[in-house]
Every structure is written in structure tokens, then in C-alpha cells.
Amino acid sequence: MTEDKEKTRSTVEIYGEKYTIVGYENPEHIYKVASIVDNKMREIKEKNQNLDTRKLAVLTALNTVNELLKCEEELERLKKEVKN
Amino acid sequence: MTEDKEKTRSTVEIYGEKYTIVGYENPEHIYKVASIVDNKMREIKEKNQNLDTRKLAVLTALNTVNELLKCEEELERLKKEVKN
């Protein structure tokens, strides 16, 4: 474990719970990411009042992976388009 | 609430818990998404043995939103490149 790059440590609050994130991203970016996750969880909760936080977080991860796969597919398609 | 499109109902297992997903995606796609979330949670757990499932799921959502933002940024950049 080397510590030659400058690591940042950011504390964010997601769905009422604090998380300390250590990494190389700038803190503003981490706050933005955290607020997106928090919003997504609250959106799902609105439609499914009976979900506990664990299920809510898993469903948020599911939705986001789904969006990520679609984004990656579009990126691949566009990269091929640029090549031709 | 209209039911004129054909909805699918898929039961997936994520981190030992079953979730029923109702939507318009095909079941194979939902199984793929679920297995990605399950793998991501297990990867984070390996590095952080003391995390409970709820925190694990929130951190998985955080990592995925981070990847999604980077993918969307690259997509925007590439779209501008295609235009020019």
C-alpha cells in the first residue's frame, strides 16, 4: 500500500447515514455522486413505501447498473460510428 | 395504470435475498444486471469485511453512479466529436 498520490477523505450523508469515502476523486465530485444516490433512493421509496433501507439501496444499485449498461452500449455504438 | 405493454416479472437473488423485478426489460437482461450488482457487493465485502448488507448496497450504488457519470461524460464528449 503506497500513499504517494494525494488521497481525499470525504464524509457524505446518504439516506440519513454517514459514509466516509476515501479515494482520489475530488470531494465536490463525491458529494455530487452521494446526492444522486440519496435522490434515487428517495424516488424509489416514494413508489414503494414498505421497502427497508437495505432493499432500497439494492434496488438503487440495480437501476444504476441498468443505466450504466445502456450508457456503455451507446458508447460502444458511437465509438464504432466514429471509426467508420 | 395501463397494462397494454407486456410486462415481465423476474425473480433474482442478490446477496442471498430474493427480489421480484417487474418491468419491460427482458428477463435475461434483468438476470445480467442482478448478477453484476451481486458481484459488485461481494467485491466490496472482500475489502471491507465489517460492512453490513445495507452499507454494502449503498456503497455499490455509489460506485455505480460514479461509473455512470464518467460514462455519460465520455458519451457527451464523443457526441460533440461526431458533430464536428
Tab-separated table of C-alpha atoms in Angstrom:
chain	number	residue	atom	x	y	z
A	1	MET	CA	0.000	0.000	0.000
A	2	THR	CA	1.643	3.186	-1.195
A	3	GLU	CA	0.386	6.628	-0.305
A	4	ASP	CA	2.260	8.667	-2.910
A	5	LYS	CA	-0.879	10.032	-4.590
A	6	GLU	CA	-2.962	12.516	-2.659
A	7	LYS	CA	-5.986	10.761	-1.223
A	8	THR	CA	-9.089	12.660	-0.221
A	9	ARG	CA	-11.398	11.754	2.632
A	10	SER	CA	-14.997	12.953	2.341
A	11	THR	CA	-17.892	12.349	4.672
A	12	VAL	CA	-21.250	12.225	2.942
A	13	GLU	CA	-24.753	11.561	4.227
A	14	ILE	CA	-26.923	9.123	2.302
A	15	TYR	CA	-30.434	8.348	3.437
A	16	GLY	CA	-29.683	9.651	6.911
A	17	GLU	CA	-26.473	7.687	7.391
A	18	LYS	CA	-22.904	8.988	7.223
A	19	TYR	CA	-20.266	7.372	4.996
A	20	THR	CA	-16.600	8.272	4.823
A	21	ILE	CA	-15.254	7.857	1.316
A	22	VAL	CA	-11.509	7.618	0.821
A	23	GLY	CA	-10.162	7.884	-2.704
A	24	TYR	CA	-8.578	10.003	-5.383
A	25	GLU	CA	-11.720	11.806	-6.603
A	26	ASN	CA	-12.188	15.435	-5.626
A	27	PRO	CA	-14.649	15.994	-2.760
A	28	GLU	CA	-17.123	18.003	-4.919
A	29	HIS	CA	-17.455	15.012	-7.224
A	30	ILE	CA	-18.055	12.672	-4.275
A	31	TYR	CA	-20.746	14.992	-2.852
A	32	LYS	CA	-22.446	15.046	-6.252
A	33	VAL	CA	-22.378	11.241	-6.536
A	34	ALA	CA	-23.705	10.875	-2.983
A	35	SER	CA	-26.567	13.287	-3.607
A	36	ILE	CA	-27.555	11.368	-6.761
A	37	VAL	CA	-27.665	8.097	-4.772
A	38	ASP	CA	-29.656	9.771	-1.984
A	39	ASN	CA	-32.173	11.168	-4.517
A	40	LYS	CA	-32.519	7.829	-6.304
A	41	MET	CA	-33.226	6.051	-3.008
A	42	ARG	CA	-35.877	8.620	-2.065
A	43	GLU	CA	-37.509	8.323	-5.501
A	44	ILE	CA	-37.812	4.533	-5.153
A	45	LYS	CA	-39.063	4.882	-1.580
A	46	GLU	CA	-41.872	7.195	-2.744
A	47	LYS	CA	-43.179	4.456	-5.031
A	48	ASN	CA	-42.567	1.622	-2.534
A	49	GLN	CA	-43.261	2.827	0.982
A	50	ASN	CA	-42.773	-0.621	2.519
A	51	LEU	CA	-39.135	-1.097	1.473
A	52	ASP	CA	-36.411	-1.065	4.120
A	53	THR	CA	-33.153	0.798	3.539
A	54	ARG	CA	-31.240	-2.341	2.539
A	55	LYS	CA	-33.692	-3.294	-0.208
A	56	LEU	CA	-33.938	0.330	-1.266
A	57	ALA	CA	-30.159	0.501	-1.684
A	58	VAL	CA	-30.049	-2.801	-3.604
A	59	LEU	CA	-32.806	-1.593	-5.968
A	60	THR	CA	-30.948	1.699	-6.427
A	61	ALA	CA	-27.819	-0.267	-7.364
A	62	LEU	CA	-29.892	-2.392	-9.787
A	63	ASN	CA	-31.373	0.654	-11.520
A	64	THR	CA	-27.999	2.320	-11.777
A	65	VAL	CA	-26.255	-0.773	-13.208
A	66	ASN	CA	-29.081	-0.944	-15.757
A	67	GLU	CA	-28.471	2.705	-16.746
A	68	LEU	CA	-24.712	2.055	-16.842
A	69	LEU	CA	-25.099	-0.909	-19.219
A	70	LYS	CA	-27.252	1.193	-21.558
A	71	CYS	CA	-24.727	4.030	-21.454
A	72	GLU	CA	-21.851	1.630	-22.194
A	73	GLU	CA	-23.780	0.123	-25.121
A	74	GLU	CA	-24.432	3.570	-26.593
A	75	LEU	CA	-20.778	4.470	-26.082
A	76	GLU	CA	-19.655	1.337	-27.941
A	77	ARG	CA	-22.064	2.059	-30.804
A	78	LEU	CA	-20.869	5.640	-31.078
A	79	LYS	CA	-17.186	4.616	-30.972
A	80	LYS	CA	-17.769	2.283	-33.921
A	81	GLU	CA	-19.567	5.105	-35.743
A	82	VAL	CA	-16.605	7.420	-35.207
A	83	LYS	CA	-14.205	4.783	-36.595
A	84	ASN	CA	-16.176	4.281	-39.831
B	1	MET	CA	-52.219	2.425	-14.605
B	2	THR	CA	-52.471	0.808	-18.024
B	3	GLU	CA	-51.216	-2.712	-18.744
B	4	ASP	CA	-51.194	-2.591	-22.557
B	5	LYS	CA	-47.453	-3.230	-22.907
B	6	GLU	CA	-46.216	-6.678	-21.977
B	7	LYS	CA	-44.634	-6.545	-18.557
B	8	THR	CA	-42.159	-9.154	-17.389
B	9	ARG	CA	-41.789	-10.374	-13.835
B	10	SER	CA	-38.374	-11.783	-12.885
B	11	THR	CA	-37.190	-13.067	-9.547
B	12	VAL	CA	-33.490	-12.548	-8.943
B	13	GLU	CA	-31.256	-13.282	-5.967
B	14	ILE	CA	-28.870	-10.600	-4.817
B	15	TYR	CA	-26.579	-11.175	-1.871
B	16	GLY	CA	-28.748	-14.063	-0.661
B	17	GLU	CA	-32.029	-12.171	-0.862
B	18	LYS	CA	-34.760	-12.548	-3.484
B	19	TYR	CA	-36.159	-9.566	-5.392
B	20	THR	CA	-39.046	-9.597	-7.845
B	21	ILE	CA	-38.499	-7.101	-10.622
B	22	VAL	CA	-41.476	-6.018	-12.708
B	23	GLY	CA	-40.817	-4.078	-15.896
B	24	TYR	CA	-40.469	-4.050	-19.637
B	25	GLU	CA	-36.894	-5.371	-19.842
B	26	ASN	CA	-36.378	-8.959	-20.953
B	27	PRO	CA	-35.618	-11.405	-18.116
B	28	GLU	CA	-32.113	-12.257	-19.423
B	29	HIS	CA	-31.163	-8.604	-19.158
B	30	ILE	CA	-32.520	-8.420	-15.598
B	31	TYR	CA	-30.553	-11.537	-14.574
B	32	LYS	CA	-27.413	-9.977	-16.031
B	33	VAL	CA	-27.960	-6.701	-14.140
B	34	ALA	CA	-28.668	-8.597	-10.913
B	35	SER	CA	-25.512	-10.687	-11.233
B	36	ILE	CA	-23.431	-7.537	-11.765
B	37	VAL	CA	-24.875	-5.972	-8.587
B	38	ASP	CA	-24.291	-9.215	-6.650
B	39	ASN	CA	-20.659	-9.374	-7.848
B	40	LYS	CA	-20.024	-5.732	-7.033
B	41	MET	CA	-21.377	-6.217	-3.492
B	42	ARG	CA	-19.160	-9.272	-2.965
B	43	GLU	CA	-16.104	-7.406	-4.269
B	44	ILE	CA	-16.651	-4.554	-1.803
B	45	LYS	CA	-17.327	-7.028	1.014
B	46	GLU	CA	-13.975	-8.737	0.370
B	47	LYS	CA	-12.165	-5.470	1.018
B	48	ASN	CA	-14.412	-4.418	3.927
B	49	GLN	CA	-15.377	-7.460	5.961
B	50	ASN	CA	-17.116	-5.404	8.634
B	51	LEU	CA	-19.778	-3.826	6.394
B	52	ASP	CA	-23.400	-4.860	6.782
B	53	THR	CA	-25.584	-5.521	3.724
B	54	ARG	CA	-27.223	-2.102	3.833
B	55	LYS	CA	-23.916	-0.202	3.758
B	56	LEU	CA	-22.580	-2.624	1.169
B	57	ALA	CA	-25.549	-1.888	-1.089
B	58	VAL	CA	-25.227	1.885	-0.600
B	59	LEU	CA	-21.500	1.734	-1.458
B	60	THR	CA	-22.310	-0.383	-4.524
B	61	ALA	CA	-24.822	2.259	-5.625
B	62	LEU	CA	-22.206	4.984	-5.029
B	63	ASN	CA	-19.567	3.205	-7.136
B	64	THR	CA	-22.039	2.559	-9.921
B	65	VAL	CA	-23.307	6.164	-10.028
B	66	ASN	CA	-19.666	7.229	-10.216
B	67	GLU	CA	-19.089	4.909	-13.211
B	68	LEU	CA	-22.345	6.119	-14.786
B	69	LEU	CA	-21.318	9.785	-14.533
B	70	LYS	CA	-17.966	9.005	-16.190
B	71	CYS	CA	-19.711	7.050	-18.952
B	72	GLU	CA	-22.181	9.912	-19.546
B	73	GLU	CA	-19.322	12.432	-19.697
B	74	GLU	CA	-17.474	10.321	-22.272
B	75	LEU	CA	-20.692	9.913	-24.248
B	76	GLU	CA	-21.228	13.692	-24.316
B	77	ARG	CA	-17.639	14.276	-25.405
B	78	LEU	CA	-17.930	11.705	-28.185
B	79	LYS	CA	-21.278	13.106	-29.375
B	80	LYS	CA	-19.699	16.543	-29.740
B	81	GLU	CA	-16.789	14.981	-31.640
B	82	VAL	CA	-19.207	13.264	-34.033
B	83	LYS	CA	-20.998	16.576	-34.683
B	84	ASN	CA	-17.801	18.432	-35.585
